[in-house]
Tab-separated table of C-alpha atoms in Angstrom:
chain	number	residue	atom	x	y	z
A	110	MET	CA	-6.780	17.103	13.763
A	111	ILE	CA	-4.727	19.460	15.981
A	112	SER	CA	-6.508	19.925	19.503
A	113	PRO	CA	-7.220	23.712	20.480
A	114	GLU	CA	-5.975	22.540	23.642
A	115	ARG	CA	-2.521	22.811	22.869
A	116	SER	CA	-0.588	25.096	24.834
A	117	ILE	CA	2.873	26.549	25.102
A	118	VAL	CA	5.172	26.120	27.715
A	119	ALA	CA	8.380	27.994	28.843
A	120	PRO	CA	10.992	25.987	30.624
A	121	GLU	CA	14.437	27.491	31.784
A	122	PRO	CA	15.720	29.762	29.218
A	123	ARG	CA	18.963	27.568	28.550
A	124	SER	CA	21.357	29.294	26.458
A	125	SER	CA	18.956	31.650	24.853
A	126	SER	CA	18.623	35.225	26.175
A	127	PRO	CA	14.990	36.191	27.792
A	128	GLU	CA	14.343	38.221	24.640
A	129	GLU	CA	15.132	35.365	22.276
A	130	ILE	CA	12.681	33.073	24.062
A	131	ARG	CA	9.982	35.934	24.198
A	132	LEU	CA	10.299	35.920	20.348
A	133	ALA	CA	10.468	32.296	20.043
A	134	LEU	CA	7.279	32.035	22.015
A	135	ARG	CA	5.408	34.742	20.145
A	136	ALA	CA	6.279	33.200	16.922
A	137	ALA	CA	4.884	29.893	18.147
A	138	GLN	CA	1.717	31.606	19.320
A	139	LEU	CA	1.220	33.141	15.976
A	140	TYR	CA	2.169	30.121	13.837
A	141	HIS	CA	0.662	27.199	15.980
A	142	ILE	CA	-2.598	29.075	17.704
A	143	GLU	CA	-3.494	31.869	15.249
A	144	GLY	CA	-2.586	30.299	12.032
A	145	ALA	CA	-0.392	33.290	10.808
A	146	THR	CA	2.056	32.402	7.765
A	147	GLN	CA	5.666	33.063	8.218
A	148	ALA	CA	5.297	36.147	5.940
A	149	GLU	CA	2.807	37.498	8.630
A	150	ILE	CA	5.027	36.605	11.558
A	151	ALA	CA	7.989	38.281	10.057
A	152	ALA	CA	6.005	41.510	9.403
A	153	THR	CA	4.248	41.379	12.970
A	154	LEU	CA	7.659	40.853	15.033
A	155	GLY	CA	9.609	43.217	12.609
A	156	VAL	CA	12.097	40.266	11.654
A	157	SER	CA	12.817	38.677	8.142
A	158	ARG	CA	10.938	35.540	6.966
A	159	PRO	CA	13.899	33.245	7.162
A	160	THR	CA	14.260	34.656	10.798
A	161	ALA	CA	10.476	33.884	11.559
A	162	GLY	CA	11.027	30.284	10.516
A	163	ARG	CA	13.773	30.022	12.698
A	164	LEU	CA	12.211	31.104	15.468
A	165	ILE	CA	9.386	28.945	15.165
A	166	ALA	CA	12.028	25.998	14.583
A	167	ARG	CA	13.610	27.217	17.986
A	168	ALA	CA	10.498	26.818	19.975
A	169	ARG	CA	9.953	23.494	19.020
A	170	ALA	CA	13.400	22.429	19.493
A	171	GLN	CA	13.732	23.993	23.027
A	172	GLY	CA	10.305	22.236	24.235
A	173	LEU	CA	8.647	25.434	24.121
A	174	VAL	CA	5.466	23.807	21.986
A	175	ARG	CA	3.461	20.843	22.932
A	176	ILE	CA	0.991	19.856	20.364
A	177	GLU	CA	-1.569	17.391	20.777
A	178	ILE	CA	-3.416	15.187	18.154
A	179	VAL	CA	-6.983	14.416	18.980
A	180	VAL	CA	-9.081	11.751	17.103
A	181	PRO	CA	-12.745	12.681	17.045
A	182	ASP	CA	-14.609	10.334	19.268
A	183	GLU	CA	-16.731	8.789	16.708
A	184	LEU	CA	-13.860	7.738	14.550
A	185	ARG	CA	-11.787	6.155	17.171
A	186	ASP	CA	-12.618	2.628	16.387
A	187	ASP	CA	-11.660	3.346	12.666
A	188	MET	CA	-8.549	5.204	13.307
A	189	HIS	CA	-5.399	3.630	13.759
A	190	THR	CA	-2.883	5.965	13.134
A	191	ASP	CA	-0.172	4.835	15.704
A	192	THR	CA	-0.300	1.489	14.139
A	193	GLU	CA	0.116	2.584	10.813
A	194	ARG	CA	3.101	4.080	11.985
A	195	GLU	CA	4.464	1.106	13.682
A	196	LEU	CA	3.787	-1.065	10.504
A	197	GLU	CA	5.817	1.820	8.040
A	198	ALA	CA	8.687	1.391	10.534
A	199	ALA	CA	8.731	-2.537	10.942
A	200	PHE	CA	8.479	-3.262	7.383
A	201	GLY	CA	10.157	-0.216	5.662
A	202	LEU	CA	6.811	0.791	4.052
A	203	THR	CA	6.036	4.067	2.598
A	204	GLU	CA	2.566	3.790	3.982
A	205	ALA	CA	0.405	1.777	5.752
A	206	VAL	CA	-3.692	2.143	5.836
A	207	VAL	CA	-5.263	0.220	8.648
A	208	LEU	CA	-9.088	-0.210	8.890
A	209	GLY	CA	-10.899	-0.887	11.896
A	210	HIS	CA	-12.421	-4.261	12.403
A	211	VAL	CA	-13.773	-6.196	9.240
A	212	PRO	CA	-15.633	-9.325	9.282
A	213	ASP	CA	-13.293	-12.123	8.526
A	214	GLY	CA	-14.092	-14.711	5.666
A	215	TYR	CA	-12.475	-12.451	2.919
A	216	GLY	CA	-12.931	-14.043	-0.424
A	217	SER	CA	-15.526	-12.340	-2.858
A	218	PRO	CA	-14.954	-8.906	-4.231
A	219	PRO	CA	-17.646	-7.231	-1.916
A	220	SER	CA	-15.998	-8.472	1.148
A	221	PHE	CA	-12.813	-6.484	0.004
A	222	ALA	CA	-14.786	-3.414	-0.295
A	223	PRO	CA	-13.575	-1.411	2.805
A	224	LEU	CA	-10.349	-2.114	2.119
A	225	ALA	CA	-10.551	-1.326	-1.485
A	226	ARG	CA	-11.944	2.254	-0.971
A	227	SER	CA	-9.114	2.927	1.049
A	228	ALA	CA	-6.724	1.628	-1.856
A	229	VAL	CA	-8.727	4.061	-4.284
A	230	SER	CA	-7.380	6.894	-2.127
A	231	ALA	CA	-3.799	5.522	-1.907
A	232	LEU	CA	-3.793	5.318	-5.902
A	233	GLY	CA	-5.594	8.779	-6.307
A	234	ARG	CA	-2.337	10.138	-4.383
A	235	ARG	CA	0.078	8.129	-5.864
A	236	LEU	CA	-0.952	7.940	-9.896
A	237	ARG	CA	0.056	10.633	-12.375
A	238	ALA	CA	-1.186	11.290	-15.876
A	239	GLN	CA	2.046	9.825	-17.398
A	240	HIS	CA	2.103	6.909	-15.158
A	241	THR	CA	1.398	3.166	-16.219
A	242	LEU	CA	-0.981	1.203	-13.590
A	243	GLY	CA	-0.091	-2.654	-13.350
A	244	PHE	CA	-2.614	-5.026	-11.648
A	245	THR	CA	-2.743	-8.772	-10.883
A	246	TRP	CA	-6.300	-10.256	-11.294
A	247	GLY	CA	-8.364	-11.209	-8.131
A	248	PRO	CA	-11.399	-10.139	-5.742
A	249	GLU	CA	-9.096	-7.430	-4.503
A	250	THR	CA	-8.232	-5.839	-7.610
A	251	ILE	CA	-11.842	-6.578	-8.734
A	252	ALA	CA	-13.145	-4.632	-5.580
A	253	VAL	CA	-10.660	-1.766	-6.357
A	254	ALA	CA	-12.021	-1.130	-9.826
A	255	THR	CA	-15.321	-1.322	-8.595
A	256	GLU	CA	-15.035	1.250	-5.943
A	257	LEU	CA	-13.221	3.768	-8.450
A	258	ARG	CA	-15.153	6.958	-9.309
A	259	PRO	CA	-14.574	9.276	-12.437
A	260	HIS	CA	-11.871	11.475	-11.818
A	261	ALA	CA	-10.620	9.851	-8.699
A	262	ALA	CA	-7.161	9.814	-10.424
A	263	ARG	CA	-5.711	9.367	-13.871
A	264	CYS	CA	-3.137	7.587	-15.882
A	265	ALA	CA	-1.867	6.900	-19.205
A	266	THR	CA	-2.194	3.209	-19.106
A	267	VAL	CA	-3.489	-0.067	-17.256
A	268	VAL	CA	-1.995	-3.085	-18.187
A	269	GLN	CA	-2.668	-6.702	-16.776
A	270	MET	CA	0.424	-8.350	-14.896
A	271	ASP	CA	-0.378	-11.900	-15.255
A	272	GLY	CA	-1.965	-14.516	-17.590
A	273	SER	CA	-5.535	-15.603	-16.950
A	274	LEU	CA	-6.546	-17.654	-19.681
A	275	THR	CA	-7.818	-21.390	-18.372
A	276	SER	CA	-9.523	-24.478	-19.638
A	277	SER	CA	-12.502	-24.010	-16.930
A	278	ASP	CA	-15.187	-21.555	-16.961
A	279	TYR	CA	-13.441	-19.692	-13.813
A	280	GLN	CA	-14.073	-16.072	-14.186
A	281	THR	CA	-10.930	-14.402	-13.192
A	282	GLY	CA	-12.477	-10.803	-13.477
A	283	VAL	CA	-9.828	-9.409	-15.707
A	284	GLU	CA	-12.099	-8.062	-18.433
A	285	PHE	CA	-13.835	-6.028	-15.842
A	286	THR	CA	-11.074	-5.059	-13.828
A	287	LEU	CA	-8.994	-4.035	-16.874
A	288	GLY	CA	-12.354	-2.068	-18.471
A	289	ARG	CA	-13.624	-0.437	-15.597
A	290	CYS	CA	-9.969	0.741	-14.537
A	291	ALA	CA	-9.082	2.058	-18.086
A	292	THR	CA	-12.553	4.085	-18.220
A	293	GLN	CA	-12.334	5.509	-14.487
A	294	LEU	CA	-8.830	6.549	-14.882
A	295	GLN	CA	-8.873	7.757	-18.781
A	296	ALA	CA	-6.124	5.346	-19.781
A	297	THR	CA	-5.474	3.044	-22.457
A	298	PRO	CA	-6.103	-0.846	-21.544
A	299	VAL	CA	-3.089	-3.334	-22.287
A	300	ARG	CA	-4.626	-6.938	-21.904
A	301	LEU	CA	-2.162	-10.053	-21.488
A	302	HIS	CA	-4.214	-12.584	-23.616
A	303	ALA	CA	-2.224	-15.241	-22.159
A	304	PRO	CA	-2.532	-18.433	-19.588
A	305	LEU	CA	-0.736	-17.886	-16.449
A	306	TYR	CA	1.207	-21.290	-16.771
A	307	ALA	CA	2.606	-22.924	-19.742
A	308	ASP	CA	5.222	-24.964	-20.776
A	309	PRO	CA	8.568	-23.204	-20.755
A	310	ALA	CA	9.036	-23.044	-24.536
A	311	THR	CA	5.574	-21.578	-24.861
A	312	VAL	CA	6.441	-19.081	-22.225
A	313	THR	CA	9.969	-17.864	-24.228
A	314	ALA	CA	7.821	-17.767	-27.316
A	315	LEU	CA	5.110	-15.298	-25.596
A	316	GLU	CA	7.780	-13.499	-24.159
A	317	GLN	CA	9.108	-13.001	-27.967
A	318	ASP	CA	5.681	-12.138	-29.565
A	319	SER	CA	5.475	-8.191	-30.723
A	320	VAL	CA	1.992	-8.063	-28.674
A	321	LEU	CA	2.426	-10.048	-25.828
A	322	GLY	CA	6.122	-8.982	-25.157
A	323	ARG	CA	5.130	-5.259	-25.436
A	324	ALA	CA	2.087	-6.011	-22.563
A	325	MET	CA	4.590	-7.946	-20.485
A	326	ALA	CA	7.305	-5.039	-20.670
A	327	LEU	CA	4.687	-2.578	-19.784
A	328	GLY	CA	4.025	-4.510	-16.647
A	329	ARG	CA	7.416	-4.904	-15.601
A	330	GLU	CA	8.017	-1.157	-15.914
A	331	ALA	CA	4.836	0.013	-14.557
A	332	GLU	CA	5.392	3.031	-11.961
A	333	VAL	CA	2.171	1.707	-9.854
A	334	MET	CA	1.450	-1.638	-9.275
A	335	MET	CA	-1.793	-3.214	-7.223
A	336	PHE	CA	-2.522	-6.895	-6.107
A	337	GLY	CA	-3.643	-8.988	-3.388
A	338	VAL	CA	-1.755	-12.042	-2.274
A	339	GLY	CA	-2.959	-15.622	-2.740
A	340	THR	CA	-2.348	-18.516	-0.211
A	341	VAL	CA	-1.058	-22.076	-0.946
A	342	THR	CA	-4.326	-23.969	-0.007
A	343	THR	CA	-7.218	-25.195	-2.160
A	344	ALA	CA	-8.984	-21.883	-1.141
A	345	THR	CA	-6.725	-19.983	-3.352
A	346	THR	CA	-8.154	-18.476	-6.656
A	347	LEU	CA	-5.515	-20.262	-8.505
A	348	PHE	CA	-7.084	-23.740	-7.388
A	349	GLU	CA	-10.493	-22.724	-7.742
A	350	GLY	CA	-9.879	-21.554	-11.184
A	351	SER	CA	-7.955	-24.971	-12.138
A	352	PHE	CA	-4.496	-23.125	-12.618
A	353	LEU	CA	-2.747	-25.398	-9.675
A	354	ASP	CA	-3.751	-28.958	-8.617
A	355	THR	CA	-3.304	-30.810	-5.033
A	356	ALA	CA	-0.114	-32.177	-6.310
A	357	LEU	CA	1.494	-28.656	-7.320
A	358	LEU	CA	0.235	-27.313	-3.933
A	359	ASP	CA	2.043	-30.233	-1.966
A	360	GLU	CA	4.985	-29.394	-3.967
A	361	LEU	CA	4.598	-25.847	-3.305
A	362	ARG	CA	4.342	-26.211	0.536
A	363	GLY	CA	7.518	-28.723	0.571
A	364	LEU	CA	9.323	-25.804	-0.999
A	365	GLY	CA	8.147	-23.579	1.967
A	366	ALA	CA	6.058	-21.451	0.149
A	367	VAL	CA	3.221	-19.521	2.054
A	368	GLY	CA	1.779	-17.085	-0.716
A	369	GLU	CA	1.765	-16.010	-4.192
A	370	ILE	CA	1.477	-12.731	-6.283
A	371	GLY	CA	0.603	-13.139	-9.755
A	372	GLY	CA	0.962	-16.828	-9.791
A	373	ARG	CA	4.652	-16.365	-8.655
A	374	PHE	CA	5.173	-17.788	-5.079
A	375	PHE	CA	7.365	-16.936	-2.026
A	376	ARG	CA	8.504	-18.021	1.363
A	377	SER	CA	7.922	-16.761	4.699
A	378	ASP	CA	10.974	-14.506	4.328
A	379	GLY	CA	9.953	-13.250	1.298
A	380	THR	CA	12.433	-15.227	-1.025
A	381	ASP	CA	11.340	-16.623	-4.420
A	382	VAL	CA	10.209	-20.252	-4.774
A	383	SER	CA	11.499	-21.889	-7.677
A	384	GLY	CA	10.268	-25.158	-8.677
A	385	SER	CA	8.725	-26.553	-11.812
A	386	LEU	CA	6.460	-23.573	-11.886
A	387	ALA	CA	9.023	-20.788	-11.899
A	388	GLY	CA	9.873	-21.276	-15.531
A	389	ARG	CA	6.064	-21.726	-16.757
A	390	THR	CA	4.794	-18.843	-14.952
A	391	VAL	CA	3.373	-15.990	-17.566
A	392	SER	CA	3.709	-12.989	-15.094
A	393	VAL	CA	5.566	-10.021	-14.132
A	394	GLY	CA	8.334	-11.509	-12.038
A	395	LEU	CA	8.733	-10.795	-8.227
A	396	ASP	CA	11.992	-8.899	-8.702
A	397	ALA	CA	10.219	-6.426	-10.880
A	398	ILE	CA	7.787	-5.642	-8.101
A	399	ARG	CA	10.461	-5.272	-5.717
A	400	ALA	CA	12.052	-2.606	-8.050
A	401	CYS	CA	8.533	-0.759	-8.494
A	402	GLU	CA	8.274	2.601	-6.617
A	403	SER	CA	4.907	2.356	-5.489
A	404	THR	CA	3.476	-1.287	-5.101
A	405	ILE	CA	-0.048	-1.281	-3.398
A	406	LEU	CA	-1.017	-4.391	-1.557
A	407	ILE	CA	-4.540	-5.199	-0.609
A	408	SER	CA	-5.345	-7.723	1.643
A	409	GLY	CA	-6.531	-8.831	5.235
A	410	GLY	CA	-8.096	-11.677	6.889
A	411	SER	CA	-6.601	-14.563	9.166
A	412	THR	CA	-6.328	-16.776	6.138
A	413	LYS	CA	-4.008	-14.292	4.416
A	414	HIS	CA	-1.517	-13.429	7.525
A	415	ASP	CA	1.285	-15.411	6.466
A	416	ALA	CA	1.025	-14.719	2.847
A	417	ILE	CA	0.879	-11.041	3.696
A	418	LEU	CA	3.862	-11.356	6.198
A	419	GLY	CA	5.985	-13.059	3.681
A	420	ALA	CA	5.422	-10.590	0.998
A	421	LEU	CA	5.994	-7.727	3.441
A	422	ARG	CA	9.573	-9.335	4.375
A	423	GLY	CA	10.298	-9.716	0.931
A	424	GLY	CA	10.162	-6.295	0.063
A	425	LEU	CA	7.031	-6.992	-2.269
A	426	ALA	CA	4.850	-3.775	-1.125
A	427	THR	CA	5.795	-0.225	-0.471
A	428	ILE	CA	2.162	0.573	0.654
A	429	LEU	CA	-0.155	-1.808	2.606
A	430	VAL	CA	-3.887	-1.487	3.065
A	431	THR	CA	-5.176	-3.956	5.623
A	432	ASP	CA	-7.342	-4.457	8.789
A	433	ILE	CA	-6.502	-3.821	12.402
A	434	ASP	CA	-6.700	-7.685	13.376
A	435	CYS	CA	-4.024	-8.267	10.602
A	436	ALA	CA	-1.732	-5.594	11.639
A	437	ARG	CA	-1.244	-6.339	15.030
A	438	TRP	CA	-0.631	-9.957	14.270
A	439	LEU	CA	1.923	-8.748	11.654
A	440	LEU	CA	3.353	-6.645	14.295
A	441	GLU	CA	3.399	-9.374	17.019
A	442	LYS	CA	5.202	-11.618	14.648
A	443	GLU	CA	7.916	-9.193	13.472
A	444	GLY	CA	8.391	-7.644	16.813
A	445	GLY	CA	8.845	-11.479	17.985
A	446	LEU	CA	11.252	-12.146	15.525
A	447	ARG	CA	13.480	-9.288	16.194
A	448	ALA	CA	13.395	-10.024	19.774
A	449	LEU	CA	15.407	-13.658	19.032
C-alpha cells in the first residue's frame, strides 16, 4: 500500500536545467500521485512515451520522489516485509513468507494450517499448467493439501517424491495428499508405491522398475517441489512411523545430521550425510532438490530451527514459509556466523 502522504521534494537542480527539473517533477506527480500511465503523461506534457519514462526515472534518480509504504494498523502484527527481505538476502531466497506469532508445538497437520494457507498462495503464483508438482509426505504437505481450493492453481502432474510403505500402522497421509492435490490442481497423480528405506540391491531394482522408475524420474524433474523438514530426534515422523530406530538416530547424530527432507539427512551447513542410510533411501536426492527452480519449504517452531537453518544453508529451498520467531532466529544465527 502506498501512502497518500508521499511527497515530492526539489533539491538543488544539480546538472539538469530548471525546465528539465520542472518536467521531471510534473511527470512524477502525474505518475505517482494521479496514477497516469506513461502514454497519458506523454500526451499531457507533449513528449514521446520513451521521454515520459525517462522523466519519471530521472525524478527518482535525482531524489525528487519520496515514497512511503504504510502497513494498515490492523495488520501490523501479521506483516513482516522487512524480515522477509532480510531472509531473502541472507539465504539467497526467491521469496520468504513470514507469518506472525504462531503457537509453538508444531506436529499435527492442523497446527500447520496458517503456514499452509500461505504456501497455497505461493503455489498459486509458481505453478503452471504444464508443470509437475513433487511433494514429500508429512504434516506440512497434508496441511497444504487440506488448504487447497478449486482453481487455486493448476498443473499437469502431482508426484510423490519419497517412499512411504512401512510395516507399522502409521499413517503417512500420502494417499490424502496425493489425491487431494491431484483433484484440486486438476492433475494426474503419480504414486511412488515403495518403502522409504530398503537394502541397496532393492533400491537399485526399484529404480530400474518401469513403473517406479518413472515415478522417481518425474519426482527428480519436477518444476515445483514442496516439503517440510524432519528433525533427528524421536519426535520425528520417521521414528514415529518405525522407519528409524534409536540406533540409527544415534548414528545420524554422530555424523552431524540436523535434519532431513524425504528421508535424506543433511548437516548444519546443508551438506549431505552419508552413513548406512544413504544407499538405502528410496526418494528424490538432495541434489535434485537443489537443482529445482522452485522449492517451497514449509516449517516453523523452535524444534525445527536447526533443521530449517541447515536446509537453507544447503540451498534446499528457494521459497520459505515460516513464522516470525523462527525467521528472527535464522537471521540471528546467520548474522552471527557472518560476523565471525
